[in-house]
């Protein structure tokens, strides 16, 4: 986690900016009538044009360049000919690999006019992520992050997915430690400056349980309730953290 602190941050900053830029482009086309494979193609082309590689493509057999998770799909949705319609929500998860380093980020987009419940879910999920990022600094516990997210989300009447988590990231797509989005304050290992990891809460409108479909990738809510997710890659400093995947 601490391989050349300065280089790690510099390289992740570059990869993160490319990943964030891809989602900035997705925001321009995320409208009723767009197919999820069109989103995938846009992400592939944008990342490729910036002389980077889409890390999800062929990762452990994943067939596409990004994940597109609609409505009750929690994560790892596979882009297809599915047409997005008015009222849908879709999470787009991209990871750029550039000069040996990764930048990983996702956003949930509202397609046209969505329901009040969907809008509250999306807003709460983003707020939970940003609230957690605000407390990150050298010497806090990993459990502090999960507690911050869980307490905020559950007060709003939503639930936190427990089957998936954030992760260390750097020269490898997934590294230690695991970043749980639920837990108790003061538990888990202490965070140290120089660490780079993702925080990526998945929040459900209904219950937290999920199941994975027969394709081996697509995770959905068991009760078919809506799910939203936001993700940033961050680097820990002594006084706080740097977000490498902010939109422009």
Short mmCIF file of C-alpha atoms in Angstrom, two decimals:
data_model
loop_
_atom_site.label_atom_id
_atom_site.label_comp_id
_atom_site.label_asym_id
_atom_site.label_seq_id
_atom_site.Cartn_x
_atom_site.Cartn_y
_atom_site.Cartn_z
CA UNK A 1 0.00 0.00 0.00
CA UNK A 2 2.97 2.39 0.44
CA UNK A 3 5.03 1.79 -2.71
CA UNK A 4 6.70 5.16 -3.41
CA UNK A 5 4.11 7.50 -1.88
CA UNK A 6 4.74 10.36 -4.32
CA UNK A 7 4.73 8.23 -7.49
CA UNK A 8 1.65 6.30 -6.38
CA UNK A 9 -0.36 9.48 -5.91
CA UNK A 10 0.90 11.04 -9.14
CA UNK A 11 0.08 7.97 -11.24
CA UNK A 12 -3.28 7.36 -9.59
CA UNK A 13 -4.17 11.02 -10.10
CA UNK A 14 -3.69 10.57 -13.85
CA UNK A 15 -5.63 7.29 -14.10
CA UNK A 16 -8.38 8.66 -11.85
CA UNK A 17 -8.83 11.75 -14.00
CA UNK A 18 -9.29 9.58 -17.09
CA UNK A 19 -11.89 7.40 -15.37
CA UNK A 20 -13.74 10.48 -14.10
CA UNK A 21 -13.59 12.00 -17.57
CA UNK A 22 -15.24 8.92 -19.04
CA UNK A 23 -18.17 9.34 -16.64
CA UNK A 24 -18.38 13.05 -17.48
CA UNK A 25 -18.97 11.93 -21.08
CA UNK A 26 -21.53 9.33 -19.99
CA UNK A 27 -23.47 12.10 -18.22
CA UNK A 28 -23.99 13.75 -21.61
CA UNK A 29 -25.70 10.70 -23.17
CA UNK A 30 -27.43 9.14 -20.15
CA UNK A 31 -30.95 9.77 -21.43
CA UNK A 32 -34.02 7.70 -22.33
CA UNK A 33 -33.40 5.63 -25.46
CA UNK A 34 -29.67 5.01 -24.95
CA UNK A 35 -28.48 1.40 -24.83
CA UNK A 36 -26.11 0.25 -22.11
CA UNK A 37 -23.72 -1.14 -24.73
CA UNK A 38 -23.51 2.37 -26.20
CA UNK A 39 -22.35 3.56 -22.78
CA UNK A 40 -19.80 0.77 -22.76
CA UNK A 41 -18.48 1.74 -26.20
CA UNK A 42 -18.20 5.40 -25.18
CA UNK A 43 -16.19 4.47 -22.07
CA UNK A 44 -13.91 2.17 -24.06
CA UNK A 45 -13.24 4.80 -26.71
CA UNK A 46 -12.67 7.63 -24.21
CA UNK A 47 -10.23 5.63 -22.12
CA UNK A 48 -8.45 4.30 -25.21
CA UNK A 49 -8.19 7.83 -26.66
CA UNK A 50 -6.33 8.84 -23.49
CA UNK A 51 -3.83 6.02 -24.06
CA UNK A 52 -5.17 4.01 -21.14
CA UNK A 53 -6.85 0.60 -20.85
CA UNK A 54 -10.29 -0.30 -19.51
CA UNK A 55 -9.33 -2.54 -16.60
CA UNK A 56 -12.68 -4.42 -16.35
CA UNK A 57 -12.36 -5.71 -19.95
CA UNK A 58 -11.58 -9.45 -19.72
CA UNK A 59 -10.84 -9.12 -15.98
CA UNK A 60 -11.57 -12.62 -14.68
CA UNK A 61 -13.59 -13.12 -17.86
CA UNK A 62 -15.75 -9.99 -17.63
CA UNK A 63 -16.78 -9.28 -21.27
CA UNK A 64 -17.14 -5.48 -21.30
CA UNK A 65 -15.23 -2.28 -20.56
CA UNK A 66 -17.50 -1.00 -17.80
CA UNK A 67 -20.35 -2.17 -15.58
CA UNK A 68 -23.86 -0.83 -16.14
CA UNK A 69 -26.16 -1.68 -13.24
CA UNK A 70 -29.79 -0.62 -13.71
CA UNK A 71 -32.54 -0.30 -11.12
CA UNK A 72 -32.43 -3.41 -8.89
CA UNK A 73 -29.00 -4.49 -10.17
CA UNK A 74 -26.58 -3.78 -7.33
CA UNK A 75 -23.30 -4.06 -9.23
CA UNK A 76 -21.41 -5.80 -12.06
CA UNK A 77 -24.23 -5.42 -14.57
CA UNK A 78 -23.05 -6.37 -18.07
CA UNK A 79 -23.68 -3.82 -20.85
CA UNK A 80 -26.03 -5.14 -23.52
CA UNK A 81 -28.70 -4.04 -25.99
CA UNK A 82 -30.89 -3.03 -23.04
CA UNK A 83 -32.48 0.35 -23.73
CA UNK A 84 -32.70 2.75 -20.80
CA UNK A 85 -36.11 4.28 -20.30
CA UNK A 86 -37.62 7.23 -18.49
CA UNK A 87 -37.49 6.71 -14.73
CA UNK A 88 -34.58 4.24 -14.70
CA UNK A 89 -31.45 4.70 -12.63
CA UNK A 90 -28.15 3.23 -13.83
CA UNK A 91 -24.79 2.96 -12.15
CA UNK A 92 -21.81 3.11 -14.49
CA UNK A 93 -18.56 1.79 -13.03
CA UNK A 94 -15.28 2.42 -14.89
CA UNK A 95 -11.62 1.79 -14.15
CA UNK A 96 -8.79 3.24 -16.20
CA UNK A 97 -5.37 1.55 -16.20
CA UNK A 98 -2.57 3.91 -17.22
CA UNK A 99 1.19 3.45 -16.92
CA UNK A 100 0.78 0.62 -14.44
CA UNK A 101 -1.75 2.28 -12.11
CA UNK A 102 -5.54 2.17 -11.71
CA UNK A 103 -8.26 4.79 -11.17
CA UNK A 104 -11.68 3.39 -10.25
CA UNK A 105 -14.96 5.31 -9.98
CA UNK A 106 -18.71 5.00 -10.47
CA UNK A 107 -21.79 7.20 -10.51
CA UNK A 108 -25.50 6.52 -10.56
CA UNK A 109 -27.33 8.45 -13.26
CA UNK A 110 -31.02 9.33 -13.28
CA UNK A 111 -32.62 8.68 -16.67
CA UNK A 112 -35.12 11.41 -17.36
CA UNK A 113 -37.59 12.07 -14.56
CA UNK A 114 -37.31 9.47 -11.80
CA UNK A 115 -39.55 8.77 -8.82
CA UNK A 116 -39.13 10.68 -5.57
CA UNK A 117 -37.98 7.45 -3.88
CA UNK A 118 -35.35 6.83 -6.54
CA UNK A 119 -34.12 10.42 -6.32
CA UNK A 120 -33.82 10.19 -2.52
CA UNK A 121 -31.94 6.90 -2.82
CA UNK A 122 -29.44 8.31 -5.31
CA UNK A 123 -28.93 11.49 -3.29
CA UNK A 124 -28.49 9.61 -0.01
CA UNK A 125 -25.97 7.21 -1.55
CA UNK A 126 -23.83 10.06 -2.84
CA UNK A 127 -24.06 11.91 0.48
CA UNK A 128 -23.04 8.76 2.37
CA UNK A 129 -19.93 8.40 0.21
CA UNK A 130 -18.91 12.03 0.59
CA UNK A 131 -19.58 12.01 4.36
CA UNK A 132 -17.29 9.00 4.71
CA UNK A 133 -14.56 10.61 2.64
CA UNK A 134 -14.66 13.68 4.89
CA UNK A 135 -13.59 11.67 7.95
CA UNK A 136 -10.72 9.83 6.26
CA UNK A 137 -7.26 10.74 7.54
CA UNK A 138 -4.17 9.13 8.98
CA UNK A 139 -4.77 6.94 12.05
CA UNK A 140 -8.56 6.50 11.96
CA UNK A 141 -9.95 2.95 11.93
CA UNK A 142 -11.39 1.24 8.86
CA UNK A 143 -14.53 0.60 10.90
CA UNK A 144 -15.05 4.35 11.19
CA UNK A 145 -15.76 4.51 7.45
CA UNK A 146 -18.35 1.74 7.56
CA UNK A 147 -20.02 3.16 10.65
CA UNK A 148 -20.30 6.61 9.09
CA UNK A 149 -22.00 5.20 5.99
CA UNK A 150 -24.27 2.74 7.76
CA UNK A 151 -25.49 5.18 10.40
CA UNK A 152 -26.28 7.86 7.84
CA UNK A 153 -28.04 5.54 5.42
CA UNK A 154 -30.12 3.67 7.96
CA UNK A 155 -31.37 6.91 9.50
CA UNK A 156 -32.75 7.71 6.04
CA UNK A 157 -34.59 4.39 5.93
CA UNK A 158 -32.30 2.59 3.47
CA UNK A 159 -29.99 -0.41 3.84
CA UNK A 160 -26.29 -1.03 3.12
CA UNK A 161 -25.24 -3.94 0.92
CA UNK A 162 -22.86 -6.20 2.86
CA UNK A 163 -21.82 -8.67 0.15
CA UNK A 164 -19.51 -6.23 -1.67
CA UNK A 165 -16.97 -3.69 -0.47
CA UNK A 166 -14.37 -1.13 -1.43
CA UNK A 167 -10.75 -2.17 -1.79
CA UNK A 168 -7.17 -1.13 -1.94
CA UNK A 169 -6.05 -0.19 -5.43
CA UNK A 170 -2.81 0.74 -7.13
CA UNK A 171 -0.67 -1.34 -9.46
CA UNK A 172 -3.24 -4.09 -8.99
CA UNK A 173 -6.97 -3.65 -9.62
CA UNK A 174 -7.92 -5.06 -6.22
CA UNK A 175 -5.61 -4.98 -3.21
CA UNK A 176 -5.90 -5.03 0.58
CA UNK A 177 -7.53 -3.75 2.66
CA UNK A 178 -11.22 -4.42 2.15
CA UNK A 179 -13.28 -1.30 2.85
CA UNK A 180 -16.59 -2.35 4.39
CA UNK A 181 -19.51 0.06 4.14
CA UNK A 182 -20.99 -1.02 7.47
CA UNK A 183 -19.50 -1.63 10.89
CA UNK A 184 -18.56 -0.15 14.24
CA UNK A 185 -16.47 2.91 14.97
CA UNK A 186 -13.05 2.18 16.43
CA UNK A 187 -12.78 -1.31 14.93
CA UNK A 188 -10.54 -2.69 12.22
CA UNK A 189 -6.98 -1.77 11.31
CA UNK A 190 -5.80 1.81 11.39
CA UNK A 191 -5.57 3.78 8.17
CA UNK A 192 -2.14 5.21 7.38
CA UNK A 193 -1.09 8.05 5.10
CA UNK A 194 -0.04 6.78 1.69
CA UNK A 195 -2.83 4.22 1.46
CA UNK A 196 -4.91 4.32 -1.71
CA UNK A 197 -8.33 2.67 -1.78
CA UNK A 198 -11.88 2.94 -3.03
CA UNK A 199 -15.02 3.71 -1.07
CA UNK A 200 -18.06 2.57 -3.04
CA UNK A 201 -21.24 2.11 -0.99
CA UNK A 202 -24.13 0.22 -2.56
CA UNK A 203 -27.38 1.29 -0.94
CA UNK A 204 -30.77 -0.41 -1.32
CA UNK A 205 -34.26 1.01 -1.13
CA UNK A 206 -35.38 -2.23 0.51
CA UNK A 207 -33.46 -4.95 2.35
CA UNK A 208 -29.69 -5.37 2.06
CA UNK A 209 -29.59 -8.98 0.81
CA UNK A 210 -28.32 -9.67 -2.70
CA UNK A 211 -27.92 -12.62 -5.05
CA UNK A 212 -25.76 -13.20 -8.12
CA UNK A 213 -27.41 -14.29 -11.36
CA UNK A 214 -26.41 -17.27 -13.48
CA UNK A 215 -24.01 -15.20 -15.60
CA UNK A 216 -21.71 -15.21 -12.57
CA UNK A 217 -21.46 -11.41 -12.48
CA UNK A 218 -24.76 -9.57 -12.19
CA UNK A 219 -25.68 -8.99 -8.52
CA UNK A 220 -29.28 -7.97 -7.78
CA UNK A 221 -31.34 -7.15 -4.71
CA UNK A 222 -33.19 -10.24 -3.49
CA UNK A 223 -36.37 -8.23 -2.95
CA UNK A 224 -36.03 -6.51 -6.36
CA UNK A 225 -35.84 -3.08 -4.72
CA UNK A 226 -33.81 -0.28 -6.30
CA UNK A 227 -30.10 -0.01 -5.59
CA UNK A 228 -27.68 2.89 -6.11
CA UNK A 229 -23.91 3.26 -5.87
CA UNK A 230 -21.21 5.92 -6.03
CA UNK A 231 -17.46 5.32 -5.88
CA UNK A 232 -14.26 7.32 -5.59
CA UNK A 233 -10.60 6.35 -5.45
CA UNK A 234 -8.86 8.26 -2.68
CA UNK A 235 -5.37 8.62 -1.23
CA UNK A 236 -4.85 9.10 2.51
CA UNK A 237 -2.77 12.01 3.79
CA UNK A 238 -1.83 13.00 7.33
CA UNK A 239 -4.54 15.65 7.45
CA UNK A 240 -7.23 14.05 5.30
CA UNK A 241 -7.34 12.57 1.84
CA UNK A 242 -7.20 13.39 -1.85
CA UNK A 243 -10.02 12.32 -4.18
CA UNK A 244 -8.51 11.17 -7.48
CA UNK A 245 -11.77 10.68 -9.38
CA UNK A 246 -13.72 13.91 -8.99
CA UNK A 247 -15.84 15.04 -11.96
CA UNK A 248 -14.87 18.26 -13.71
#
